[in-house]
Short mmCIF file of C-alpha atoms in Angstrom, two decimals:
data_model
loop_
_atom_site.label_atom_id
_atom_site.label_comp_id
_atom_site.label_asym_id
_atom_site.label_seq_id
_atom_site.Cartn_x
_atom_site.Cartn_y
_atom_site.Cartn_z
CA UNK A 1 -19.24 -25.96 19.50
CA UNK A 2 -22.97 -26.38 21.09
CA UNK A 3 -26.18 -25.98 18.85
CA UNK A 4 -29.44 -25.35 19.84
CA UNK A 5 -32.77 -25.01 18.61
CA UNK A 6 -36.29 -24.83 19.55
CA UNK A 7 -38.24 -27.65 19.16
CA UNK A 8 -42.32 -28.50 19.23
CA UNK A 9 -42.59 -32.05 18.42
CA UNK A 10 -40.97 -34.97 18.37
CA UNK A 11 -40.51 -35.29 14.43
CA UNK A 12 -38.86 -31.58 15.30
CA UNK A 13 -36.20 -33.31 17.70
CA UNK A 14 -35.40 -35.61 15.30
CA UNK A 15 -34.40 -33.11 12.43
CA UNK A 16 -32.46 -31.36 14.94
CA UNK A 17 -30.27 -34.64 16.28
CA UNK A 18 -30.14 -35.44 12.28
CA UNK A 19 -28.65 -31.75 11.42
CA UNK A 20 -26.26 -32.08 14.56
CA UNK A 21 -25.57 -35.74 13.55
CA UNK A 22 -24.44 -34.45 9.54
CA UNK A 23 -21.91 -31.97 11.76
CA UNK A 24 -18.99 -33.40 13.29
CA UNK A 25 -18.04 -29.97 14.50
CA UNK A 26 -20.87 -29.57 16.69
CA UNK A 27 -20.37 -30.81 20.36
CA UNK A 28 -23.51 -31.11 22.14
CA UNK A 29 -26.73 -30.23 21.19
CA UNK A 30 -30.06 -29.47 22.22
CA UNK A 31 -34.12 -28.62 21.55
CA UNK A 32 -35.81 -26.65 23.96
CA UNK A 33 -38.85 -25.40 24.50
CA UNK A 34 -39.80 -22.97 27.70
CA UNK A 35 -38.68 -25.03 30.43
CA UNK A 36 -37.76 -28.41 28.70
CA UNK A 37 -34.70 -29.78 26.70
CA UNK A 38 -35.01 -32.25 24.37
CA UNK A 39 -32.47 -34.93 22.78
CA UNK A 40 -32.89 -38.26 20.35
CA UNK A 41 -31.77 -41.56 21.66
CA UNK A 42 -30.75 -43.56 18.22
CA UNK A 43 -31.07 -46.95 20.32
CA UNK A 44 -34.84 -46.18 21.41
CA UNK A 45 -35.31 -44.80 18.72
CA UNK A 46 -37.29 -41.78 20.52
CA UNK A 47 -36.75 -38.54 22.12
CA UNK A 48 -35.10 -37.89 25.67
CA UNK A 49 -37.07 -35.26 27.41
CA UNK A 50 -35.10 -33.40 30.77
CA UNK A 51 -36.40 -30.45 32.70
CA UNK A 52 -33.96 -27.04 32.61
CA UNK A 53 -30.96 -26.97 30.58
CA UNK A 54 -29.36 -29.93 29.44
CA UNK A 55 -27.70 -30.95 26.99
CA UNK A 56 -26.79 -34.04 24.72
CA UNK A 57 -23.62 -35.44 22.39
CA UNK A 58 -23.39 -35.47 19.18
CA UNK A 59 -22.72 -39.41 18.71
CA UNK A 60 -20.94 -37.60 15.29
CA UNK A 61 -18.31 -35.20 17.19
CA UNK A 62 -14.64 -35.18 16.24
CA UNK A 63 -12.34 -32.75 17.90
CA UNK A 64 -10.30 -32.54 15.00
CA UNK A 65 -13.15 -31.18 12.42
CA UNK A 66 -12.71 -27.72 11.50
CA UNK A 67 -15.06 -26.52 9.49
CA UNK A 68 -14.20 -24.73 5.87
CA UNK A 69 -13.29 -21.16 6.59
CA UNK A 70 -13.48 -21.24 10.20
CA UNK A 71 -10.23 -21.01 12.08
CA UNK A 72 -9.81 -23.40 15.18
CA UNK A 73 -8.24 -21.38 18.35
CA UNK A 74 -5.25 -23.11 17.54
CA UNK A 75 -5.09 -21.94 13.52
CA UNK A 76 -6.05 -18.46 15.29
CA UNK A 77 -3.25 -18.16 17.73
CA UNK A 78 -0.92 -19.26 14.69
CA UNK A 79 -2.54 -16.53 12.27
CA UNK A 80 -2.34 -14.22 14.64
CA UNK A 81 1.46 -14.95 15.25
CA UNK A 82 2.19 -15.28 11.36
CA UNK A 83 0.02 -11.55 11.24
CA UNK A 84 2.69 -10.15 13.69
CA UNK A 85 5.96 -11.57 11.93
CA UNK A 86 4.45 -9.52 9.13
CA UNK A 87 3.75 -6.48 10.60
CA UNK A 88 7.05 -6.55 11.93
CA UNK A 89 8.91 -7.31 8.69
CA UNK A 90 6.79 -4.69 6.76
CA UNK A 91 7.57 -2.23 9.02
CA UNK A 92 11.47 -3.07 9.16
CA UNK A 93 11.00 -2.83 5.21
CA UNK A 94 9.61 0.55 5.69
CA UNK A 95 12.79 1.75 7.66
CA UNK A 96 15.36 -0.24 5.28
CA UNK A 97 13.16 1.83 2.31
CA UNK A 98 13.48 5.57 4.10
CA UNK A 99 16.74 4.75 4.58
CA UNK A 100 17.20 3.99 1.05
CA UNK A 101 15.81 6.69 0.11
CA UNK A 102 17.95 8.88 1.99
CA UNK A 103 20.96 7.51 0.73
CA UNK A 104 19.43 7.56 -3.21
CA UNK A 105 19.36 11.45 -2.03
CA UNK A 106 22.62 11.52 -0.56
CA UNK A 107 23.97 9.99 -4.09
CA UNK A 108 22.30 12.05 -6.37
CA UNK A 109 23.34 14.85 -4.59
CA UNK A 110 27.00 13.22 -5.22
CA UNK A 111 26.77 12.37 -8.83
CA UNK A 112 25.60 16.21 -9.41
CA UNK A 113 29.01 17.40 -7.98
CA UNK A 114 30.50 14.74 -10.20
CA UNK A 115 28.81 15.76 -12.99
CA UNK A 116 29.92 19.34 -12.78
CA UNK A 117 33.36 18.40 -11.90
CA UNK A 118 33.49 16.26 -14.94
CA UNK A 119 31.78 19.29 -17.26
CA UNK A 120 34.73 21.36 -15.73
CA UNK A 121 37.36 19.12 -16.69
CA UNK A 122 36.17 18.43 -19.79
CA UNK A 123 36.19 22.34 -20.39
CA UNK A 124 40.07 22.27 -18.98
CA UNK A 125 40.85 19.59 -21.46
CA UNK A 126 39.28 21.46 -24.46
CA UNK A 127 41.26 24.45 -23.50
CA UNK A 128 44.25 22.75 -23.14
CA UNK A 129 43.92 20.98 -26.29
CA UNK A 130 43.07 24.19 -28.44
CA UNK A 131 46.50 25.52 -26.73
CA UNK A 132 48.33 22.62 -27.52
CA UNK A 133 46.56 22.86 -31.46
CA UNK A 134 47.54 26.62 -31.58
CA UNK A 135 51.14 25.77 -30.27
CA UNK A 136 51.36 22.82 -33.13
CA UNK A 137 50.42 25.56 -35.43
CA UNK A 138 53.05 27.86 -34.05
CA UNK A 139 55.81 25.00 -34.34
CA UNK A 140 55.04 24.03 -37.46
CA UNK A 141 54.96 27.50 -38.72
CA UNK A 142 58.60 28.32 -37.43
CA UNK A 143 59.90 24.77 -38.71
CA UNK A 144 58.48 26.01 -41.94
CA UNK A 145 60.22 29.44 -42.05
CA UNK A 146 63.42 27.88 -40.94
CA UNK A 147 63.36 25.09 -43.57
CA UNK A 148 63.51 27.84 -46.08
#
């Protein structure tokens, strides 16, 4: 990253090559006025003065500074890969969920034919059983009268 400010004096130039200095993050710098840029030489111990653009390096830079909260191109290319893979697996849970639901409707539409089947055969089985109680009754009615 580049910085730049605009600078009037020389006590000006050196706040600016200090604040670049305290930033390892920032590349080259520069102060500039209209038609001037300005830089500190540490050594001299006094600003470098250039006419147009130019600019200087931070003697602090490391390529491998990122700063708190703010993604390199590299972290961003990863994030944005990562943000993709997650898209994609929401949306395939999306699809496994519809079809879930479909099938939760396809089953509860299969357990309420069981349930009346079962409320049916219970109802056979009660009818059957009062038959069988009324035949018992019967029986033990005509081993009764033949006993005497």
């Amino acid at each position: 990253m580049n910085y730049q400010e605009k600078v009037s004096t020389r006590q000006d130039v050196r706040v600016l090559f200090e604040k670049v200095k305290a930033n390892p993050a920032v590349a080259r710098y520069r102060g500039y006025t209209e038609t001037k840029s300005y830089g500190w030489d540490e050594a001299a111990d006094d600003y470098v003065k250039c006419e147009g653009e130019v600019w200087f390096d931070n003697p602090a830079y490391d390529a491998d500074f990122v700063e708190v909260g703010t993604p390199s191109a590299e972290s961003q290319e990863l994030l944005d890969e990562q943000l993709l893979a997650r898209d994609e697996a929401i949306e395939a849970l999306r699809t496994e969920r519809d079809m879930l639901r479909l099938k939760v409707e396809e089953l509860t539409g299969a357990l309420a034919v069981a349930e009346e089947e079962r409320e049916s055969a219970v109802a056979k089985k009660d009818t059957v059983c009062a038959i069988v109680c009324n035949l018992r009754a019967v029986l033990e009615a005509v081993l009764a009268y033949k006993a005497e």
